[in-house]
Amino acid sequence: MSSMYTTFAEQYDTAVQDNIYNAHLERPSLQAIIGDVSECDVIDLGCGSGVYADYLIKGGASKLTCIDYSPEMVEIVKRKFGERISAYAQDASIGLIKEESESADLIISPLMIHYLEDLSVLFNDVARVLKNGGSFAFSTHHPFADFECSLSGNYFERELITEMWDTVGEPLEVRFYRRSLTELIEAITKSGLVVTQVSEGKVSEVVKDMSPERYDYLSKNPNFIFIKCQKLA
Ligand SMILES: C[S@@+](CC[C@H](N)C(=O)[O-])C[C@H]1O[C@@H](n2cnc3c(N)ncnc32)[C@H](O)[C@@H]1O
């Protein structure tokens, strides 16, 4: 796992409060498809430092479970939200092994699934843990955008990409999986979930003032993809 989410977890938390990609592109776009969370039992998978936990608590979620691979991130959400949440560290690639079947109304996973090589174990378990009629809403890198980093040149081949990101103000190595839209959608449909909404995101108007060049680029190029699925009764 990148040190950005462990050693630099506090710096990550500070950075994502008001930056362009998380605060003014990813969050408003995923929140637009999450819908009403009041009285919902919610799981935040890959919760990071809790920016979504804050949103879900303010939205009236009745129960919130935060899960992240990084113990440092879990400590931050516990410190911020105390007894309003339950939180634990676990690798999502093995599924939601601690969660009961048909226990959640909503599972969200903002910007986490590209760290998993194989999506099938997790997506099958998301389907198991959702109540009938419950939803799974997640965001990930847009396959079109990630293909620009491809070394293989084969869009349809899953590929581990290594990049340096300066999200926290200094360059840190990040490794993630690039995959085709076909592979992503197949993981959903094979789990039995049904795609109900897809968005390619919309950068917020405030970015015009933060960086006119970034605003222009992100208005014309997809960076993330946002997918909502449902477990049909
Ligand atoms: C880009 S951050 C997003 C955090 C948060 N969802 C947000 O929007 O601010 C990705 C998060 O996924 C977590 N993560 C990475 N691999 C994971 C895995 N295999 N299982 C669970 N969490 C993982 C990281 O520790 C990190 O907190």
Short mmCIF file of C-alpha atoms and ligand atoms in Angstrom, two decimals:
data_model
loop_
_atom_site.label_atom_id
_atom_site.label_comp_id
_atom_site.label_asym_id
_atom_site.label_seq_id
_atom_site.Cartn_x
_atom_site.Cartn_y
_atom_site.Cartn_z
CA MET A 1 0.00 0.00 0.00
CA SER A 2 1.20 3.50 -0.76
CA SER A 3 2.74 5.35 2.18
CA MET A 4 0.30 8.13 1.26
CA TYR A 5 -2.38 6.14 3.12
CA THR A 6 -0.21 5.01 6.05
CA THR A 7 2.79 7.18 7.02
CA PHE A 8 1.21 10.24 5.39
CA ALA A 9 -2.42 9.58 6.42
CA GLU A 10 -2.70 12.88 8.35
CA GLN A 11 -1.30 14.84 5.41
CA TYR A 12 -3.73 13.02 3.09
CA ASP A 13 -6.60 14.06 5.37
CA THR A 14 -5.53 17.71 5.20
CA ALA A 15 -5.00 17.61 1.43
CA VAL A 16 -8.39 16.14 0.49
CA GLN A 17 -10.46 18.65 2.46
CA ASP A 18 -10.35 21.24 -0.33
CA ASN A 19 -8.30 19.97 -3.28
CA ILE A 20 -9.45 19.87 -6.88
CA TYR A 21 -9.64 16.12 -7.58
CA ASN A 22 -11.22 14.90 -4.31
CA ALA A 23 -13.17 17.84 -2.94
CA HIS A 24 -14.30 19.49 -6.17
CA LEU A 25 -14.61 16.61 -8.63
CA GLU A 26 -14.86 13.19 -6.98
CA ARG A 27 -16.98 13.95 -3.91
CA PRO A 28 -19.71 16.09 -5.50
CA SER A 29 -19.98 13.61 -8.38
CA LEU A 30 -20.30 10.48 -6.22
CA GLN A 31 -22.55 12.23 -3.70
CA ALA A 32 -24.85 13.19 -6.59
CA ILE A 33 -25.61 9.52 -7.22
CA ILE A 34 -25.51 8.19 -3.63
CA GLY A 35 -28.95 9.62 -2.85
CA ASP A 36 -30.71 9.94 0.50
CA VAL A 37 -28.82 8.23 3.33
CA SER A 38 -31.11 9.10 6.24
CA GLU A 39 -31.99 6.12 8.45
CA CYS A 40 -29.67 3.92 6.34
CA ASP A 41 -27.23 1.31 7.61
CA VAL A 42 -24.11 2.21 5.64
CA ILE A 43 -20.65 0.70 5.08
CA ASP A 44 -17.86 3.03 3.88
CA LEU A 45 -15.31 0.76 2.25
CA GLY A 46 -11.85 2.28 1.88
CA CYS A 47 -13.01 5.05 4.19
CA GLY A 48 -9.67 6.85 4.30
CA SER A 49 -9.65 9.71 6.79
CA GLY A 50 -13.44 9.95 6.94
CA VAL A 51 -14.48 12.72 4.56
CA TYR A 52 -17.41 10.54 3.48
CA ALA A 53 -18.14 9.48 7.07
CA ASP A 54 -18.70 13.15 7.86
CA TYR A 55 -21.10 13.46 4.90
CA LEU A 56 -22.99 10.28 5.85
CA ILE A 57 -23.35 11.27 9.52
CA LYS A 58 -24.61 14.74 8.53
CA GLY A 59 -27.00 13.05 6.09
CA GLY A 60 -28.58 11.07 8.94
CA ALA A 61 -27.20 7.55 8.40
CA SER A 62 -28.46 5.46 11.30
CA LYS A 63 -25.44 3.15 11.45
CA LEU A 64 -22.03 3.62 9.86
CA THR A 65 -19.21 1.10 9.56
CA CYS A 66 -15.88 2.40 8.23
CA ILE A 67 -13.37 -0.08 6.82
CA ASP A 68 -9.87 0.61 5.49
CA TYR A 69 -6.72 -1.42 4.96
CA SER A 70 -4.66 1.29 6.65
CA PRO A 71 -4.68 1.21 10.48
CA GLU A 72 -3.56 4.87 10.42
CA MET A 73 -6.71 5.86 8.49
CA VAL A 74 -8.88 3.84 10.88
CA GLU A 75 -7.31 5.66 13.84
CA ILE A 76 -8.14 9.02 12.24
CA VAL A 77 -11.84 8.15 11.72
CA LYS A 78 -12.09 6.77 15.26
CA ARG A 79 -10.56 9.96 16.65
CA LYS A 80 -12.89 12.17 14.55
CA PHE A 81 -16.17 10.34 15.00
CA GLY A 82 -15.79 8.27 18.19
CA GLU A 83 -18.86 6.24 19.07
CA ARG A 84 -20.93 7.54 16.16
CA ILE A 85 -19.22 4.93 13.95
CA SER A 86 -17.62 1.53 14.15
CA ALA A 87 -14.33 1.23 12.31
CA TYR A 88 -11.78 -1.46 11.68
CA ALA A 89 -8.78 -2.21 9.47
CA GLN A 90 -9.10 -4.92 6.84
CA ASP A 91 -8.02 -5.69 3.30
CA ALA A 92 -11.13 -5.39 1.11
CA SER A 93 -9.76 -7.91 -1.39
CA ILE A 94 -10.91 -10.75 0.90
CA GLY A 95 -14.48 -9.43 0.99
CA LEU A 96 -16.61 -8.17 3.85
CA ILE A 97 -15.96 -11.20 6.02
CA LYS A 98 -16.99 -9.54 9.30
CA GLU A 99 -20.30 -8.23 7.98
CA GLU A 100 -23.60 -10.08 8.24
CA SER A 101 -25.58 -11.04 5.16
CA GLU A 102 -28.39 -8.64 4.18
CA SER A 103 -27.38 -6.09 6.81
CA ALA A 104 -26.60 -2.91 4.82
CA ASP A 105 -28.87 -0.49 2.95
CA LEU A 106 -25.93 1.19 1.27
CA ILE A 107 -22.27 0.35 0.67
CA ILE A 108 -20.04 3.07 -0.73
CA SER A 109 -16.46 2.77 -1.92
CA PRO A 110 -14.93 6.05 -3.06
CA LEU A 111 -11.64 5.66 -4.95
CA MET A 112 -10.60 2.31 -3.51
CA ILE A 113 -11.33 -0.54 -5.94
CA HIS A 114 -8.42 0.26 -8.31
CA TYR A 115 -6.12 -0.98 -5.53
CA LEU A 116 -7.60 -4.48 -5.88
CA GLU A 117 -6.28 -6.86 -8.52
CA ASP A 118 -9.42 -9.01 -8.59
CA LEU A 119 -12.81 -7.42 -7.96
CA SER A 120 -14.91 -10.58 -7.92
CA VAL A 121 -14.45 -11.61 -4.26
CA LEU A 122 -15.36 -8.16 -2.99
CA PHE A 123 -18.26 -7.53 -5.37
CA ASN A 124 -19.80 -10.95 -4.63
CA ASP A 125 -19.57 -10.19 -0.93
CA VAL A 126 -21.04 -6.71 -1.38
CA ALA A 127 -24.05 -8.43 -2.98
CA ARG A 128 -24.27 -10.82 0.00
CA VAL A 129 -24.11 -8.03 2.61
CA LEU A 130 -26.63 -5.71 0.94
CA LYS A 131 -30.28 -5.96 1.91
CA ASN A 132 -32.68 -6.58 -0.94
CA GLY A 133 -33.16 -3.23 -2.66
CA GLY A 134 -29.87 -1.92 -1.20
CA SER A 135 -27.30 -0.02 -3.24
CA PHE A 136 -23.56 -0.09 -3.89
CA ALA A 137 -22.10 3.23 -5.09
CA PHE A 138 -18.42 3.58 -5.92
CA SER A 139 -15.97 5.69 -7.84
CA THR A 140 -12.75 4.69 -9.52
CA HIS A 141 -10.31 5.92 -12.15
CA HIS A 142 -11.94 6.26 -15.56
CA PRO A 143 -10.64 3.44 -17.82
CA PHE A 144 -10.19 5.96 -20.63
CA ALA A 145 -7.98 8.20 -18.45
CA ASP A 146 -5.93 5.29 -17.07
CA PHE A 147 -5.23 3.91 -20.54
CA GLU A 148 -2.92 6.91 -21.03
CA CYS A 149 -0.60 5.30 -18.42
CA SER A 150 -0.59 1.91 -20.14
CA LEU A 151 2.80 0.37 -20.83
CA SER A 152 1.35 -2.69 -22.55
CA GLY A 153 -0.74 -0.68 -25.02
CA ASN A 154 -3.44 -3.33 -24.66
CA TYR A 155 -6.56 -1.69 -23.26
CA PHE A 156 -8.21 -5.03 -22.49
CA GLU A 157 -5.32 -6.35 -20.38
CA ARG A 158 -5.42 -5.58 -16.63
CA GLU A 159 -2.20 -3.79 -15.72
CA LEU A 160 -0.45 -2.74 -12.50
CA ILE A 161 0.53 0.90 -12.91
CA THR A 162 3.14 2.70 -10.80
CA GLU A 163 2.99 6.49 -10.62
CA MET A 164 4.30 9.32 -8.46
CA TRP A 165 1.51 11.51 -7.04
CA ASP A 166 1.99 14.78 -5.18
CA THR A 167 -1.44 14.77 -3.47
CA VAL A 168 0.14 15.42 -0.05
CA GLY A 169 2.61 18.04 -1.28
CA GLU A 170 5.53 15.73 -2.03
CA PRO A 171 5.88 12.98 -4.63
CA LEU A 172 4.90 9.52 -3.31
CA GLU A 173 4.75 6.25 -5.19
CA VAL A 174 1.26 4.85 -5.81
CA ARG A 175 0.46 1.51 -7.46
CA PHE A 176 -2.98 0.73 -8.81
CA TYR A 177 -4.67 -1.55 -11.31
CA ARG A 178 -5.84 -0.28 -14.67
CA ARG A 179 -8.70 -2.32 -16.14
CA SER A 180 -11.16 -2.10 -18.99
CA LEU A 181 -14.76 -0.96 -18.60
CA THR A 182 -15.77 -4.46 -19.74
CA GLU A 183 -13.92 -6.07 -16.81
CA LEU A 184 -15.42 -3.58 -14.36
CA ILE A 185 -18.99 -4.10 -15.54
CA GLU A 186 -18.58 -7.89 -15.70
CA ALA A 187 -17.50 -7.94 -12.04
CA ILE A 188 -20.75 -6.15 -11.18
CA THR A 189 -23.11 -8.24 -13.29
CA LYS A 190 -21.49 -11.56 -12.26
CA SER A 191 -22.11 -10.63 -8.61
CA GLY A 192 -25.83 -10.39 -9.38
CA LEU A 193 -25.99 -6.62 -8.84
CA VAL A 194 -27.68 -4.44 -11.44
CA VAL A 195 -26.18 -1.16 -12.65
CA THR A 196 -28.70 1.63 -12.10
CA GLN A 197 -26.62 4.75 -12.70
CA VAL A 198 -23.33 5.70 -14.35
CA SER A 199 -21.71 9.12 -14.29
CA GLU A 200 -18.38 10.39 -15.60
CA GLY A 201 -18.35 13.22 -13.08
CA LYS A 202 -18.56 16.99 -13.22
CA VAL A 203 -15.86 19.32 -11.97
CA SER A 204 -17.20 22.06 -9.66
CA GLU A 205 -17.39 25.65 -10.86
CA VAL A 206 -15.10 26.79 -8.00
CA VAL A 207 -12.18 25.10 -9.80
CA LYS A 208 -12.37 27.91 -12.38
CA ASP A 209 -10.86 30.21 -9.74
CA MET A 210 -8.49 27.61 -8.25
CA SER A 211 -6.95 26.70 -11.62
CA PRO A 212 -8.51 27.80 -14.93
CA GLU A 213 -6.28 25.32 -16.84
CA ARG A 214 -7.33 22.33 -14.67
CA TYR A 215 -10.97 23.42 -14.93
CA ASP A 216 -10.72 23.55 -18.70
CA TYR A 217 -9.04 20.12 -18.85
CA LEU A 218 -11.42 18.39 -16.42
CA SER A 219 -14.45 19.90 -18.15
CA LYS A 220 -13.39 18.18 -21.36
CA ASN A 221 -11.71 14.94 -20.18
CA PRO A 222 -13.12 12.20 -17.93
CA ASN A 223 -10.95 11.43 -14.90
CA PHE A 224 -13.17 9.22 -12.73
CA ILE A 225 -16.18 7.01 -13.30
CA PHE A 226 -19.09 6.75 -10.82
CA ILE A 227 -21.29 3.67 -10.73
CA LYS A 228 -24.35 2.86 -8.65
CA CYS A 229 -25.69 -0.70 -8.53
CA GLN A 230 -28.64 -2.29 -6.80
CA LYS A 231 -29.45 -5.66 -5.31
CA LEU A 232 -32.84 -6.46 -6.70
CA ALA A 233 -35.30 -8.17 -4.38
C1 LIG B 1 -7.78 7.42 -2.53
S1 LIG B 1 -8.04 6.93 -0.87
C2 LIG B 1 -9.78 7.28 -0.68
C3 LIG B 1 -10.17 7.46 0.74
C4 LIG B 1 -11.60 7.94 0.95
N1 LIG B 1 -12.56 7.00 0.40
C5 LIG B 1 -11.77 9.29 0.34
O1 LIG B 1 -12.54 9.43 -0.61
O2 LIG B 1 -11.12 10.23 0.83
C6 LIG B 1 -8.01 5.15 -0.98
C7 LIG B 1 -8.22 4.46 0.34
O3 LIG B 1 -8.35 3.06 0.08
C8 LIG B 1 -7.63 2.36 1.07
N2 LIG B 1 -7.27 1.04 0.53
C9 LIG B 1 -6.33 0.75 -0.40
N3 LIG B 1 -6.29 -0.56 -0.64
C10 LIG B 1 -7.24 -1.12 0.16
C11 LIG B 1 -7.66 -2.47 0.38
N4 LIG B 1 -7.11 -3.48 -0.29
N5 LIG B 1 -8.65 -2.69 1.27
C12 LIG B 1 -9.21 -1.65 1.96
N6 LIG B 1 -8.84 -0.36 1.79
C13 LIG B 1 -7.87 -0.10 0.90
C14 LIG B 1 -6.43 3.23 1.37
O4 LIG B 1 -5.84 2.93 2.62
C15 LIG B 1 -7.06 4.63 1.31
O5 LIG B 1 -7.51 5.04 2.56
#
